[in-house]
Amino acid sequence: MNTVPESKIRLGFKLKRDDFALDVDASLPADGITGIFGRSGAGKTTLLRLIAGLETPEEGMLEIAGDTLQDSEE
């Protein structure tokens, strides 16, 4: 049987501010559409800024299809 590894996006971020803490650990499919939703102030925009590299987390990693793009431990 010939199997092709599934393409994944793995991410984990920790960010603390005075009145806000974001702690995300997720594995998502790299194809299709993924929605992010929540109430105002829940961290949606902050998460997208972390993924884009516009914010610096205390701890963070981003891996797409096995390629590491961000890793605070390296």
GROMACS .gro file of N, CA and C in nm:
model
  222
    1MET      N    1   0.084  -0.117   0.000
    1MET     CA    2   0.000   0.000   0.000
    1MET      C    3   0.090   0.125   0.000
    2ASN      N    4   0.061   0.218  -0.088
    2ASN     CA    5   0.137   0.342  -0.099
    2ASN      C    6   0.063   0.452  -0.023
    3THR      N    7   0.126   0.505   0.082
    3THR     CA    8   0.062   0.610   0.159
    3THR      C    9   0.140   0.739   0.148
    4VAL      N   10   0.069   0.848   0.142
    4VAL     CA   11   0.129   0.981   0.136
    4VAL      C   12   0.106   1.046   0.272
    5PRO      N   13   0.212   1.099   0.336
    5PRO     CA   14   0.191   1.163   0.466
    5PRO      C   15   0.097   1.282   0.455
    6GLU      N   16   0.006   1.293   0.551
    6GLU     CA   17  -0.089   1.403   0.552
    6GLU      C   18  -0.018   1.532   0.590
    7SER      N   19  -0.050   1.637   0.518
    7SER     CA   20   0.012   1.767   0.541
    7SER      C   21  -0.058   1.836   0.658
    8LYS      N   22   0.018   1.875   0.759
    8LYS     CA   23  -0.037   1.936   0.880
    8LYS      C   24   0.029   2.068   0.910
    9ILE      N   25  -0.043   2.152   0.981
    9ILE     CA   26   0.011   2.273   1.040
    9ILE      C   27   0.005   2.252   1.191
   10ARG      N   28   0.120   2.255   1.255
   10ARG     CA   29   0.127   2.241   1.400
   10ARG      C   30   0.170   2.375   1.457
   11LEU      N   31   0.100   2.419   1.561
   11LEU     CA   32   0.138   2.545   1.623
   11LEU      C   33   0.115   2.539   1.773
   12GLY      N   34   0.199   2.611   1.843
   12GLY     CA   35   0.188   2.623   1.987
   12GLY      C   36   0.245   2.758   2.028
   13PHE      N   37   0.166   2.837   2.096
   13PHE     CA   38   0.210   2.970   2.137
   13PHE      C   39   0.163   2.999   2.279
   14LYS      N   40   0.250   3.067   2.356
   14LYS     CA   41   0.214   3.119   2.487
   14LYS      C   42   0.254   3.265   2.490
   15LEU      N   43   0.157   3.348   2.526
   15LEU     CA   44   0.180   3.492   2.532
   15LEU      C   45   0.101   3.546   2.650
   16LYS      N   46   0.167   3.624   2.737
   16LYS     CA   47   0.099   3.685   2.851
   16LYS      C   48   0.116   3.836   2.845
   17ARG      N   49   0.007   3.902   2.871
   17ARG     CA   50   0.006   4.047   2.885
   17ARG      C   51  -0.057   4.079   3.019
   18ASP      N   52  -0.065   4.206   3.054
   18ASP     CA   53  -0.119   4.245   3.185
   18ASP      C   54  -0.258   4.186   3.212
   19ASP      N   55  -0.348   4.198   3.115
   19ASP     CA   56  -0.486   4.155   3.135
   19ASP      C   57  -0.531   4.044   3.040
   20PHE      N   58  -0.434   3.974   2.981
   20PHE     CA   59  -0.467   3.878   2.876
   20PHE      C   60  -0.361   3.769   2.870
   21ALA      N   61  -0.403   3.645   2.853
   21ALA     CA   62  -0.310   3.534   2.834
   21ALA      C   63  -0.362   3.447   2.719
   22LEU      N   64  -0.272   3.410   2.631
   22LEU     CA   65  -0.306   3.323   2.518
   22LEU      C   66  -0.219   3.200   2.527
   23ASP      N   67  -0.281   3.083   2.525
   23ASP     CA   68  -0.210   2.955   2.530
   23ASP      C   69  -0.275   2.863   2.428
   24VAL      N   70  -0.207   2.842   2.315
   24VAL     CA   71  -0.263   2.765   2.204
   24VAL      C   72  -0.172   2.649   2.171
   25ASP      N   73  -0.230   2.532   2.152
   25ASP     CA   74  -0.158   2.413   2.106
   25ASP      C   75  -0.253   2.343   2.010
   26ALA      N   76  -0.221   2.345   1.880
   26ALA     CA   77  -0.315   2.292   1.782
   26ALA      C   78  -0.243   2.223   1.667
   27SER      N   79  -0.314   2.130   1.605
   27SER     CA   80  -0.269   2.065   1.484
   27SER      C   81  -0.385   2.075   1.385
   28LEU      N   82  -0.359   2.136   1.270
   28LEU     CA   83  -0.464   2.164   1.172
   28LEU      C   84  -0.428   2.103   1.037
   29PRO      N   85  -0.527   2.070   0.955
   29PRO     CA   86  -0.495   2.025   0.820
   29PRO      C   87  -0.440   2.142   0.739
   30ALA      N   88  -0.342   2.115   0.653
   30ALA     CA   89  -0.281   2.221   0.572
   30ALA      C   90  -0.363   2.254   0.448
   31ASP      N   91  -0.463   2.175   0.419
   31ASP     CA   92  -0.548   2.206   0.304
   31ASP      C   93  -0.689   2.238   0.353
   32GLY      N   94  -0.768   2.298   0.269
   32GLY     CA   95  -0.903   2.336   0.308
   32GLY      C   96  -0.905   2.471   0.378
   33ILE      N   97  -1.012   2.495   0.449
   33ILE     CA   98  -1.032   2.622   0.518
   33ILE      C   99  -1.052   2.595   0.666
   34THR      N  100  -0.982   2.670   0.749
   34THR     CA  101  -0.998   2.661   0.894
   34THR      C  102  -1.045   2.797   0.944
   35GLY      N  103  -1.150   2.798   1.022
   35GLY     CA  104  -1.203   2.922   1.077
   35GLY      C  105  -1.159   2.941   1.222
   36ILE      N  106  -1.138   3.064   1.259
   36ILE     CA  107  -1.106   3.099   1.397
   36ILE      C  108  -1.217   3.193   1.444
   37PHE      N  109  -1.285   3.154   1.552
   37PHE     CA  110  -1.394   3.240   1.599
   37PHE      C  111  -1.392   3.247   1.751
   38GLY      N  112  -1.453   3.349   1.802
   38GLY     CA  113  -1.463   3.370   1.946
   38GLY      C  114  -1.511   3.510   1.974
   39ARG      N  115  -1.536   3.537   2.100
   39ARG     CA  116  -1.588   3.668   2.138
   39ARG      C  117  -1.480   3.775   2.122
   40SER      N  118  -1.520   3.897   2.126
   40SER     CA  119  -1.428   4.009   2.117
   40SER      C  120  -1.327   4.003   2.231
   41GLY      N  121  -1.200   4.017   2.198
   41GLY     CA  122  -1.095   4.013   2.298
   41GLY      C  123  -1.045   3.874   2.332
   42ALA      N  124  -1.091   3.771   2.260
   42ALA     CA  125  -1.052   3.634   2.290
   42ALA      C  126  -0.911   3.599   2.242
   43GLY      N  127  -0.856   3.677   2.148
   43GLY     CA  128  -0.720   3.651   2.101
   43GLY      C  129  -0.708   3.609   1.956
   44LYS      N  130  -0.814   3.623   1.879
   44LYS     CA  131  -0.811   3.581   1.738
   44LYS      C  132  -0.706   3.657   1.658
   45THR      N  133  -0.707   3.788   1.667
   45THR     CA  134  -0.610   3.870   1.594
   45THR      C  135  -0.470   3.847   1.646
   46THR      N  136  -0.455   3.834   1.777
   46THR     CA  137  -0.323   3.807   1.835
   46THR      C  138  -0.268   3.675   1.784
   47LEU      N  139  -0.352   3.572   1.777
   47LEU     CA  140  -0.307   3.444   1.723
   47LEU      C  141  -0.260   3.458   1.579
   48LEU      N  142  -0.334   3.528   1.496
   48LEU     CA  143  -0.294   3.547   1.357
   48LEU      C  144  -0.164   3.628   1.347
   49ARG      N  145  -0.146   3.726   1.436
   49ARG     CA  146  -0.022   3.803   1.438
   49ARG      C  147   0.097   3.715   1.482
   50LEU      N  148   0.074   3.621   1.573
   50LEU     CA  149   0.179   3.528   1.614
   50LEU      C  150   0.217   3.436   1.499
   51ILE      N  151   0.118   3.385   1.429
   51ILE     CA  152   0.145   3.297   1.314
   51ILE      C  153   0.222   3.372   1.207
   52ALA      N  154   0.188   3.498   1.184
   52ALA     CA  155   0.255   3.579   1.081
   52ALA      C  156   0.393   3.626   1.124
   53GLY      N  157   0.427   3.611   1.253
   53GLY     CA  158   0.556   3.657   1.301
   53GLY      C  159   0.559   3.804   1.338
   54LEU      N  160   0.443   3.866   1.351
   54LEU     CA  161   0.435   4.008   1.385
   54LEU      C  162   0.438   4.032   1.535
   55GLU      N  163   0.413   3.928   1.614
   55GLU     CA  164   0.421   3.934   1.760
   55GLU      C  165   0.525   3.831   1.803
   56THR      N  166   0.592   3.858   1.915
   56THR     CA  167   0.692   3.765   1.968
   56THR      C  168   0.635   3.698   2.093
   57PRO      N  169   0.614   3.566   2.088
   57PRO     CA  170   0.559   3.498   2.205
   57PRO      C  171   0.668   3.466   2.308
   58GLU      N  172   0.625   3.438   2.431
   58GLU     CA  173   0.718   3.390   2.533
   58GLU      C  174   0.771   3.253   2.492
   59GLU      N  175   0.681   3.169   2.446
   59GLU     CA  176   0.714   3.038   2.391
   59GLU      C  177   0.634   3.022   2.263
   60GLY      N  178   0.695   2.963   2.162
   60GLY     CA  179   0.619   2.945   2.040
   60GLY      C  180   0.686   2.855   1.939
   61MET      N  181   0.602   2.785   1.862
   61MET     CA  182   0.651   2.705   1.752
   61MET      C  183   0.545   2.700   1.643
   62LEU      N  184   0.593   2.698   1.519
   62LEU     CA  185   0.506   2.686   1.403
   62LEU      C  186   0.573   2.594   1.305
   63GLU      N  187   0.503   2.489   1.268
   63GLU     CA  188   0.555   2.388   1.175
   63GLU      C  189   0.450   2.363   1.067
   64ILE      N  190   0.492   2.371   0.942
   64ILE     CA  191   0.401   2.345   0.831
   64ILE      C  192   0.459   2.233   0.747
   65ALA      N  193   0.385   2.124   0.735
   65ALA     CA  194   0.424   2.006   0.655
   65ALA      C  195   0.565   1.959   0.692
   66GLY      N  196   0.597   1.961   0.822
   66GLY     CA  197   0.725   1.913   0.869
   66GLY      C  198   0.837   2.015   0.868
   67ASP      N  199   0.814   2.131   0.809
   67ASP     CA  200   0.917   2.238   0.806
   67ASP      C  201   0.892   2.334   0.921
   68THR      N  202   0.993   2.353   1.007
   68THR     CA  203   0.980   2.443   1.120
   68THR      C  204   1.007   2.586   1.075
   69LEU      N  205   0.909   2.673   1.095
   69LEU     CA  206   0.921   2.813   1.058
   69LEU      C  207   0.955   2.901   1.177
   70GLN      N  208   0.905   2.864   1.295
   70GLN     CA  209   0.934   2.936   1.419
   70GLN      C  210   0.954   2.834   1.529
   71ASP      N  211   1.053   2.858   1.616
   71ASP     CA  212   1.071   2.774   1.734
   71ASP      C  213   1.149   2.853   1.837
   72SER      N  214   1.085   2.888   1.946
   72SER     CA  215   1.149   2.969   2.049
   72SER      C  216   1.256   2.892   2.124
   73GLU      N  217   1.256   2.760   2.114
   73GLU     CA  218   1.356   2.680   2.185
   73GLU      C  219   1.484   2.660   2.105
   74GLU      N  220   1.486   2.704   1.981
   74GLU     CA  221   1.607   2.689   1.898
   74GLU      C  222   1.675   2.820   1.878
   0.00000   0.00000   0.00000
